[in-house]
Short mmCIF file of C-alpha atoms in Angstrom, two decimals:
data_model
loop_
_atom_site.label_atom_id
_atom_site.label_comp_id
_atom_site.label_asym_id
_atom_site.label_seq_id
_atom_site.Cartn_x
_atom_site.Cartn_y
_atom_site.Cartn_z
CA MET A 5 12.13 71.95 134.64
CA THR A 6 14.97 73.78 133.03
CA ARG A 7 14.14 75.97 130.11
CA GLN A 8 16.17 75.13 127.06
CA LYS A 9 17.64 78.05 125.21
CA ARG A 10 16.77 78.09 121.54
CA LYS A 11 19.81 78.14 119.29
CA PRO A 12 19.71 81.18 117.02
CA ALA A 13 19.52 80.44 113.30
CA PRO A 14 22.83 81.03 111.54
CA HIS A 15 22.93 84.50 110.09
CA PRO A 16 23.28 84.47 106.31
CA ASP A 17 26.27 86.22 104.78
CA PRO A 18 25.58 89.85 103.87
CA LEU A 19 24.80 90.46 100.21
CA PRO A 20 27.67 91.77 98.11
CA LEU A 21 27.18 95.47 97.42
CA GLY A 22 26.73 96.94 93.95
CA LEU A 23 24.81 95.92 90.83
CA LEU A 24 24.07 92.21 90.86
CA ILE A 25 22.51 90.43 87.89
CA ILE A 26 20.33 87.34 88.18
CA ASP A 27 21.93 84.82 85.83
CA GLY A 28 19.58 81.95 86.62
CA LEU A 29 17.14 80.57 89.14
CA GLU A 30 17.64 77.05 90.45
CA GLY A 31 14.78 76.18 92.79
CA GLU A 32 15.23 78.22 95.96
CA ILE A 33 18.62 79.52 94.87
CA ALA A 34 19.53 82.38 92.53
CA ARG A 35 22.78 82.24 90.61
CA VAL A 36 23.92 85.84 90.72
CA GLU A 37 26.59 87.59 88.68
CA LEU A 38 28.62 89.87 90.96
CA PRO A 39 30.19 93.16 89.81
CA SER A 40 33.51 91.26 89.41
CA GLY A 41 31.86 89.03 86.80
CA VAL A 42 31.98 85.83 88.85
CA THR A 43 28.78 84.10 89.86
CA GLN A 44 27.65 83.27 93.37
CA ASP A 45 24.69 81.28 94.63
CA ILE A 46 22.39 83.24 96.95
CA ALA A 47 19.24 81.97 98.66
CA LEU A 48 16.10 83.52 97.16
CA SER A 49 14.94 84.28 100.69
CA GLN A 50 17.76 86.86 100.93
CA LEU A 51 16.65 88.65 97.76
CA PRO A 52 13.64 90.83 96.91
CA ALA A 53 10.45 88.92 96.18
CA GLY A 54 9.29 88.52 92.59
CA LEU A 55 12.64 88.80 90.90
CA LYS A 56 13.14 87.15 87.55
CA GLU A 57 16.03 85.82 85.55
CA GLY A 58 17.92 88.72 84.00
CA ASP A 59 16.86 91.25 86.63
CA VAL A 60 19.43 93.72 87.89
CA LEU A 61 19.57 94.24 91.66
CA LEU A 62 20.94 97.32 93.33
CA VAL A 63 22.40 96.35 96.69
CA THR A 64 23.35 99.11 99.12
CA GLU A 65 23.84 99.22 102.88
CA ALA A 66 20.11 99.98 103.05
CA GLY A 67 19.15 96.73 101.31
CA ALA A 68 18.47 95.23 97.90
CA VAL A 69 15.96 96.44 95.32
CA ILE A 70 15.23 95.41 91.74
CA ASP A 71 16.55 98.13 89.46
CA HIS A 72 13.91 97.99 86.74
CA THR A 73 15.42 100.86 84.75
CA GLU A 74 18.86 99.27 84.59
CA THR A 75 17.30 95.88 83.83
CA GLN A 76 15.42 97.34 80.87
CA ARG A 77 18.48 99.27 79.68
CA ARG A 78 20.69 96.19 79.72
CA ARG A 79 18.02 93.99 78.16
CA GLU A 80 17.43 96.36 75.23
CA GLY A 81 21.12 97.05 74.70
CA ALA A 82 22.04 93.37 74.67
CA GLN A 83 19.16 92.47 72.36
CA THR A 84 20.10 95.21 69.88
CA GLN A 85 23.70 93.96 69.87
CA LEU A 86 22.63 90.35 69.34
CA ASP A 87 20.15 91.25 66.59
CA ALA A 88 22.91 93.11 64.77
CA LEU A 89 25.20 90.09 65.09
CA ASN A 90 22.49 87.77 63.79
CA ALA A 91 21.57 90.03 60.88
CA GLN A 92 24.18 88.57 58.52
CA ALA A 93 23.40 84.92 59.21
CA PRO A 94 23.55 82.57 56.24
CA SER A 95 20.35 80.71 55.42
CA GLY A 96 19.68 77.18 54.18
CA GLU A 97 22.05 74.24 54.61
CA ILE A 98 25.47 75.33 55.81
CA ASP A 99 28.78 73.66 54.98
CA LEU A 100 31.62 74.28 57.40
CA MET B 689 62.01 53.70 43.67
CA THR B 690 58.56 54.34 42.22
CA ARG B 691 57.31 51.16 43.91
CA TRP B 692 58.57 52.36 47.35
CA LEU B 693 56.99 55.75 46.78
CA THR B 694 53.68 54.17 45.84
CA THR B 695 53.80 51.92 48.92
CA GLY B 696 54.55 54.96 51.10
CA LEU B 697 51.64 56.90 49.65
CA LEU B 698 49.30 53.95 50.21
CA LEU B 699 50.46 53.73 53.83
CA LEU B 700 49.82 57.43 54.30
CA ALA B 701 46.37 57.09 52.76
CA SER B 702 45.46 54.16 55.02
CA THR B 703 46.64 56.09 58.10
CA ALA B 704 44.45 59.02 57.08
CA ALA B 705 41.51 56.67 56.59
CA ALA B 706 42.10 55.10 60.01
CA GLN B 707 41.86 58.58 61.50
CA GLY B 708 38.46 59.13 59.88
CA ASN B 709 36.53 59.23 63.12
CA LEU B 710 34.10 61.64 64.66
CA ILE B 711 35.17 62.56 68.19
CA ILE B 712 32.77 64.00 70.75
CA ARG B 713 34.19 65.11 74.08
CA PHE B 714 31.92 65.98 76.97
CA LEU B 715 34.44 68.22 78.66
CA ASP B 716 34.96 68.24 82.40
CA VAL B 717 34.21 71.86 83.19
CA GLY B 718 32.77 71.42 86.69
CA GLN B 719 29.13 72.49 87.07
CA GLY B 720 28.20 73.44 83.51
CA ASP B 721 28.03 72.13 79.97
CA ALA B 722 30.71 72.05 77.28
CA VAL B 723 30.88 69.63 74.36
CA LEU B 724 33.65 69.59 71.76
CA ILE B 725 32.71 67.91 68.48
CA THR B 726 35.47 67.25 65.93
CA SER B 727 34.74 65.84 62.49
CA PRO B 728 36.94 63.28 60.72
CA GLU B 729 38.20 66.18 58.60
CA GLY B 730 39.43 68.00 61.71
CA LYS B 731 36.71 70.63 61.81
CA SER B 732 35.40 71.44 65.28
CA LEU B 733 32.35 72.95 66.87
CA ILE B 734 31.84 73.68 70.53
CA TYR B 735 28.39 73.39 72.04
CA ASP B 736 28.44 75.44 75.25
CA GLY B 737 31.63 76.34 77.04
CA GLY B 738 31.19 75.81 80.77
CA ARG B 739 31.51 78.42 83.50
CA SER B 740 35.22 79.20 83.49
CA GLU B 741 37.40 80.93 80.91
CA THR B 742 40.51 79.59 82.66
CA ARG B 743 39.27 76.02 82.52
CA MET B 744 38.42 76.29 78.83
CA ARG B 745 41.90 77.63 78.05
CA GLU B 746 43.35 74.59 79.83
CA LEU B 747 41.14 72.27 77.81
CA ILE B 748 42.10 73.99 74.55
CA GLN B 749 45.71 73.16 75.39
CA GLN B 750 45.02 69.69 76.73
CA TYR B 751 43.15 68.58 73.61
CA GLN B 752 45.33 70.63 71.28
CA ILE B 753 42.35 72.27 69.63
CA LYS B 754 43.58 73.85 66.42
CA ASN B 755 40.43 75.39 64.98
CA VAL B 756 36.78 75.94 65.78
CA SER B 757 34.34 76.66 62.96
CA LEU B 758 31.24 77.22 65.05
CA VAL B 759 30.39 77.93 68.67
CA ALA B 760 26.88 77.24 69.90
CA ALA B 761 25.29 78.63 73.05
CA SER B 762 22.35 76.44 74.01
CA HIS B 763 21.15 79.48 76.00
CA ALA B 764 22.65 82.47 77.78
CA ASP B 765 23.31 81.08 81.30
CA ALA B 766 26.84 81.69 82.58
CA ASP B 767 27.58 78.01 83.21
CA HIS B 768 27.08 77.43 79.47
CA ILE B 769 28.66 80.46 77.84
CA THR B 770 31.61 81.67 79.90
CA GLY B 771 34.16 79.33 78.31
CA LEU B 772 32.98 80.31 74.83
CA VAL B 773 34.68 83.68 75.24
CA PRO B 774 38.28 82.41 74.96
CA VAL B 775 37.19 80.06 72.15
CA VAL B 776 35.83 82.97 70.12
CA GLU B 777 38.84 85.16 70.91
CA GLN B 778 41.35 82.48 69.97
CA PHE B 779 39.75 80.76 66.98
CA ARG B 780 37.50 83.42 65.44
CA PRO B 781 34.85 80.88 64.40
CA GLN B 782 32.69 81.55 61.35
CA LEU B 783 29.42 81.24 63.24
CA PHE B 784 27.89 81.75 66.68
CA LEU B 785 24.68 79.72 66.96
CA ASN B 786 22.28 81.13 69.55
CA ASN B 787 18.63 81.18 70.58
CA GLY B 788 18.11 84.83 69.63
CA LEU B 789 17.36 85.81 73.21
CA ALA B 790 20.03 88.08 74.68
CA GLY B 791 21.17 87.79 78.28
CA THR B 792 21.59 90.81 80.54
CA THR B 793 24.75 89.61 82.26
CA ARG B 794 28.23 91.02 81.84
CA ILE B 795 29.51 87.66 80.55
CA TRP B 796 26.86 87.61 77.83
CA SER B 797 27.89 91.07 76.76
CA LYS B 798 31.55 89.99 76.77
CA LEU B 799 30.74 87.02 74.53
CA THR B 800 28.77 89.00 71.94
CA SER B 801 31.42 91.73 71.92
CA ALA B 802 34.12 89.10 71.39
CA ALA B 803 32.11 87.63 68.50
CA GLN B 804 31.69 91.07 66.97
CA GLN B 805 35.43 91.76 67.22
CA ALA B 806 36.30 88.35 65.80
CA GLY B 807 34.06 88.88 62.77
CA THR B 808 31.97 85.86 63.83
CA LYS B 809 28.46 85.92 62.37
CA GLY B 810 25.48 85.24 64.60
CA LEU B 811 23.06 82.50 63.60
CA VAL B 812 19.65 82.27 65.24
CA ALA B 813 18.59 78.66 65.67
CA GLN B 814 16.03 77.47 63.14
CA ASP B 815 15.31 74.13 61.47
CA GLN B 816 18.58 73.88 59.64
CA VAL B 817 21.31 71.42 58.80
CA ILE B 818 24.96 72.30 59.31
CA ASN B 819 27.54 69.99 57.76
CA LEU B 820 30.64 69.83 59.93
CA GLY B 821 32.71 68.16 57.24
CA SER B 822 31.06 64.77 56.83
CA VAL B 823 29.14 65.02 60.10
CA LYS B 824 25.51 66.08 59.88
CA VAL B 825 24.44 68.50 62.59
CA THR B 826 20.71 69.20 62.77
CA VAL B 827 19.75 72.30 64.72
CA ILE B 828 16.73 71.85 66.98
CA PRO B 829 15.33 75.33 67.66
CA PRO B 830 13.05 76.11 70.59
CA PRO B 831 9.47 75.14 69.66
CA PRO B 832 6.80 77.84 69.34
CA GLY B 833 4.88 78.91 72.41
CA MET B 834 7.69 79.05 74.96
CA LYS B 835 7.28 81.65 77.69
CA ALA B 836 8.90 84.91 76.61
CA GLY B 837 12.20 85.78 78.23
CA GLU B 838 12.93 82.37 79.76
CA GLN B 839 16.38 81.12 78.83
CA ASN B 840 16.05 77.44 79.80
CA THR B 841 12.92 76.80 77.73
CA HIS B 842 14.59 78.50 74.77
CA SER B 843 17.53 76.08 74.81
CA VAL B 844 18.89 75.17 71.38
CA GLY B 845 19.35 71.46 70.72
CA LEU B 846 21.74 69.67 68.37
CA LEU B 847 21.34 66.25 66.78
CA ILE B 848 24.68 64.86 65.61
CA GLN B 849 24.68 62.10 62.99
CA TYR B 850 27.57 60.14 61.54
CA GLY B 851 26.78 56.87 59.80
CA THR B 852 24.14 55.19 61.97
CA PHE B 853 25.41 56.97 65.08
CA LYS B 854 23.26 59.63 66.74
CA ALA B 855 24.00 61.96 69.65
CA LEU B 856 21.55 64.47 71.09
CA MET B 857 22.05 67.45 73.36
CA THR B 858 19.35 69.86 74.45
CA GLY B 859 20.88 72.33 76.90
CA ASP B 860 18.86 73.13 80.01
CA SER B 861 15.47 72.62 78.35
CA GLU B 862 12.55 71.99 80.65
CA THR B 863 9.37 69.94 80.33
CA ALA B 864 7.49 72.66 78.42
CA GLU B 865 10.18 72.69 75.73
CA THR B 866 10.58 68.93 75.38
CA GLU B 867 6.80 68.57 75.19
CA GLY B 868 6.86 71.17 72.40
CA TRP B 869 9.53 69.17 70.58
CA LEU B 870 7.49 65.98 70.96
CA LYS B 871 4.65 67.76 69.16
CA THR B 872 7.00 69.13 66.49
CA TYR B 873 9.07 66.05 65.63
CA PRO B 874 8.07 62.41 65.25
CA ALA B 875 9.65 60.21 67.92
CA SER B 876 11.50 58.33 65.16
CA ALA B 877 13.31 61.56 64.25
CA LEU B 878 14.63 61.85 67.79
CA GLY B 879 15.54 58.35 68.93
CA PRO B 880 17.03 55.91 69.45
CA ILE B 881 20.02 57.95 70.53
CA ASP B 882 23.40 56.35 71.16
CA VAL B 883 24.82 59.13 73.33
CA TYR B 884 22.58 61.65 75.04
CA LYS B 885 23.49 64.64 77.16
CA SER B 886 21.35 64.72 80.26
CA ILE B 887 19.12 67.80 80.34
CA HIS B 888 20.10 70.56 82.79
CA HIS B 889 22.82 68.57 84.61
CA GLY B 890 20.25 66.04 85.83
CA ALA B 891 17.85 68.59 87.33
CA LYS B 892 14.38 67.43 88.27
CA ASN B 893 12.72 69.83 85.81
CA GLY B 894 14.60 68.40 82.81
CA ASP B 895 14.21 64.82 81.61
CA HIS B 896 10.87 63.09 82.02
CA PRO B 897 9.44 59.68 81.02
CA ALA B 898 7.57 60.76 77.86
CA TRP B 899 10.61 62.52 76.47
CA LEU B 900 13.02 59.71 77.31
CA SER B 901 10.73 57.12 75.76
CA ALA B 902 11.10 59.03 72.48
CA VAL B 903 14.84 59.59 72.86
CA ARG B 904 15.59 55.99 73.98
CA PRO B 905 19.18 56.71 75.04
CA SER B 906 21.75 53.92 75.30
CA ASN B 907 24.24 56.13 77.11
CA VAL B 908 23.65 59.29 79.10
CA VAL B 909 26.37 61.79 79.94
CA ILE B 910 25.66 64.17 82.81
CA SER B 911 27.80 67.31 82.70
CA VAL B 912 27.94 68.21 86.35
CA GLY B 913 30.28 69.41 89.09
CA PRO B 914 30.03 70.37 92.76
CA ASN B 915 26.85 72.41 93.11
CA ASN B 916 24.24 73.68 95.55
CA TYR B 917 21.26 72.61 93.47
CA GLY B 918 21.22 68.87 94.10
CA HIS B 919 22.30 68.00 90.54
CA PRO B 920 22.06 65.28 89.43
CA THR B 921 18.79 64.52 91.20
CA THR B 922 17.76 61.05 92.27
CA GLN B 923 14.70 61.48 90.02
CA ALA B 924 16.84 61.98 86.92
CA LEU B 925 19.17 59.10 87.82
CA ALA B 926 16.17 56.83 88.34
CA LEU B 927 14.81 57.79 84.90
CA TYR B 928 18.10 56.91 83.20
CA ALA B 929 18.28 53.61 85.07
CA LYS B 930 14.73 52.83 84.00
CA ALA B 931 15.67 53.65 80.41
CA GLY B 932 18.44 51.05 80.69
CA ALA B 933 21.10 53.60 79.86
CA ALA B 934 24.70 53.55 81.03
CA VAL B 935 25.37 56.78 82.88
CA TYR B 936 28.57 58.80 82.78
CA ARG B 937 29.15 61.86 84.97
CA THR B 938 31.86 64.38 84.36
CA ASP B 939 32.24 64.93 88.13
CA LEU B 940 33.09 61.25 88.60
CA ASN B 941 34.47 60.30 85.19
CA GLY B 942 36.18 63.50 84.06
CA THR B 943 35.96 64.22 80.35
CA VAL B 944 33.96 61.58 78.51
CA THR B 945 35.16 60.89 74.97
CA VAL B 946 33.07 59.20 72.30
CA THR B 947 34.89 58.00 69.18
CA VAL B 948 32.68 57.13 66.22
CA GLN B 949 33.89 55.19 63.20
CA PRO B 950 32.59 55.97 59.71
CA GLY B 951 29.92 53.22 59.85
CA GLY B 952 28.59 54.39 63.19
CA GLN B 953 30.29 51.92 65.56
CA TYR B 954 31.52 53.79 68.60
CA THR B 955 33.49 53.54 71.81
CA ILE B 956 33.19 55.57 74.99
CA LYS B 957 36.25 56.31 77.05
CA THR B 958 36.37 58.09 80.39
CA GLU B 959 39.20 60.07 81.91
CA ARG B 960 38.70 58.14 85.16
CA GLY B 961 36.26 55.76 86.81
CA LYS B 962 33.48 53.71 85.29
CA SER B 963 29.99 54.34 84.04
CA THR B 964 27.14 53.70 86.48
CA PRO B 965 25.12 51.61 86.46
CA THR B 966 26.19 48.82 84.15
CA PRO B 967 23.99 49.11 81.08
CA THR B 968 21.15 46.66 80.84
CA THR B 969 20.60 44.94 77.53
CA GLN B 970 18.22 46.91 75.41
CA PRO B 971 17.26 45.90 71.89
CA ARG B 972 18.90 48.36 69.56
CA SER B 973 18.61 48.81 65.85
CA GLN B 974 21.90 50.59 65.62
CA SER B 975 25.49 50.38 66.68
CA THR B 976 26.61 48.47 69.74
CA PRO B 977 28.20 50.62 72.41
CA LEU B 978 31.58 49.49 73.64
CA VAL B 979 32.41 50.86 77.04
CA ILE B 980 36.10 51.21 77.80
CA PRO B 981 36.48 52.49 81.33
CA ALA B 982 39.76 54.05 82.35
CA THR B 983 41.83 52.58 85.15
CA PRO B 984 40.65 53.93 88.52
CA PRO B 985 43.14 56.29 90.15
CA ALA B 986 45.55 54.83 92.67
CA GLY B 987 46.20 56.23 96.14
CA VAL B 988 42.70 57.46 96.84
CA ASN B 989 43.47 58.12 100.51
CA VAL B 990 45.78 61.07 99.84
CA SER B 991 44.80 64.30 101.58
CA TYR B 992 46.37 67.74 101.50
CA ALA B 993 46.18 70.32 104.29
CA ASN B 994 46.23 73.26 101.90
CA CYS B 995 47.19 74.42 98.41
CA THR B 996 50.81 74.91 99.44
CA ALA B 997 50.96 71.17 100.12
CA VAL B 998 49.24 70.42 96.81
CA ARG B 999 51.72 72.58 94.92
CA ALA B 1000 54.67 71.06 96.79
CA ALA B 1001 53.45 67.64 95.64
CA GLY B 1002 53.28 68.92 92.07
CA LYS B 1003 49.55 68.15 91.87
CA ALA B 1004 48.12 71.65 91.33
CA PRO B 1005 45.59 72.27 89.91
CA ILE B 1006 43.71 69.39 91.52
CA ARG B 1007 40.35 68.36 90.12
CA VAL B 1008 37.31 66.75 91.66
CA GLY B 1009 37.69 62.97 91.56
CA GLU B 1010 41.48 63.14 91.72
CA PRO B 1011 43.23 61.77 94.82
CA GLY B 1012 43.42 64.47 97.50
CA TYR B 1013 40.75 66.78 96.06
CA SER B 1014 38.54 68.40 98.69
CA ARG B 1015 36.11 71.29 98.79
CA LYS B 1016 38.36 73.26 101.12
CA LEU B 1017 40.92 73.43 98.29
CA ASP B 1018 38.30 74.62 95.80
CA ARG B 1019 37.16 78.03 96.99
CA ASP B 1020 35.08 78.90 93.93
CA GLY B 1021 33.50 75.45 93.85
CA ASP B 1022 34.15 74.86 90.13
CA GLY B 1023 35.61 71.42 90.68
CA ILE B 1024 39.19 72.63 90.29
CA GLY B 1025 41.19 73.27 93.42
CA CYS B 1026 44.40 75.29 93.84
CA GLU B 1027 44.03 77.00 90.45
#
């Protein structure tokens, strides 16, 4: 009996380096914003466990980690900016 | 002389009256959502902007958009907000409707900075009516109790009413949010809906039987493009078929345009292709939909080796559904090849 060689699984593309931001989760796929601003779909299995929408990932040659400090910094900064924008909102029925 | 002048003025008046239609365009932006709503008075709002600034600029030109009074982000995901950036920069709308929950992405930051620079005021969604000229727009805010920090379940909905006509769009809301809305609003306040935007591009965590039995849609538009997520899912398509709704898909039909007359009668026109499946008869208390499919494109067997060939044929950019489109020509997978 000849032994069949097992075909190796295709190797996933390496993660883009730099600060990646999780824009959304779609099942087993994360839609990730790259440093260039464009989004790319990456399998969750390639990313650190437990990540959430909005998390910032630091990807280096050594691997990918969730950058909790940067996540918090961006979250607070963006929320402050949005709250300021929303502060002058008109109330009641609006006529455009 | 006076008689001719009077006749001329009457003709002008009747032409203006004939133009008194609400127009809703479900824009073909690839995988993402973007809906342009223009009142009979020529005032526009844009609900979501799709995932590409370039594509939105093309659409602004194509539909000769002259002004936008309000932009609405159903939520902060990139496939819903990216195209809002050029809209804000170009038209400086009065208001930016949002769910109050900031995103952490660079594109979110770019959008809010653009709004700030344009002098556009933010407006957090709450139970509120916005009159877009003579069109009534009811804001449907996220219901209480949604999980903190989740964008999809904080999607902002809009109910558009003109005469007896009703259209409903609810972003990428998920079951938790629609169940919350079912508790908040009586079913009669939601449906029957003449034109309904499929939740979350036809994802399996969006529409569900209880929600659709309240909405009772006659026509469903799925804003969708090439994607890795399996949108639209067979589950969602089966739900729409069961609801007896005609289904339009922007990946197959291009931009879907709904024209509503002052009484509420409406027509639906597609850029290409037909709705699927043929609508079943469903007792309706409101206007009768008239489906006017566009002529299918000729020469469907065309194929191009590369973008050079597409450009040489004068067909660039080439969009999904057009003769000769293929994924190999569309490197960023946004449904537009050889950009």
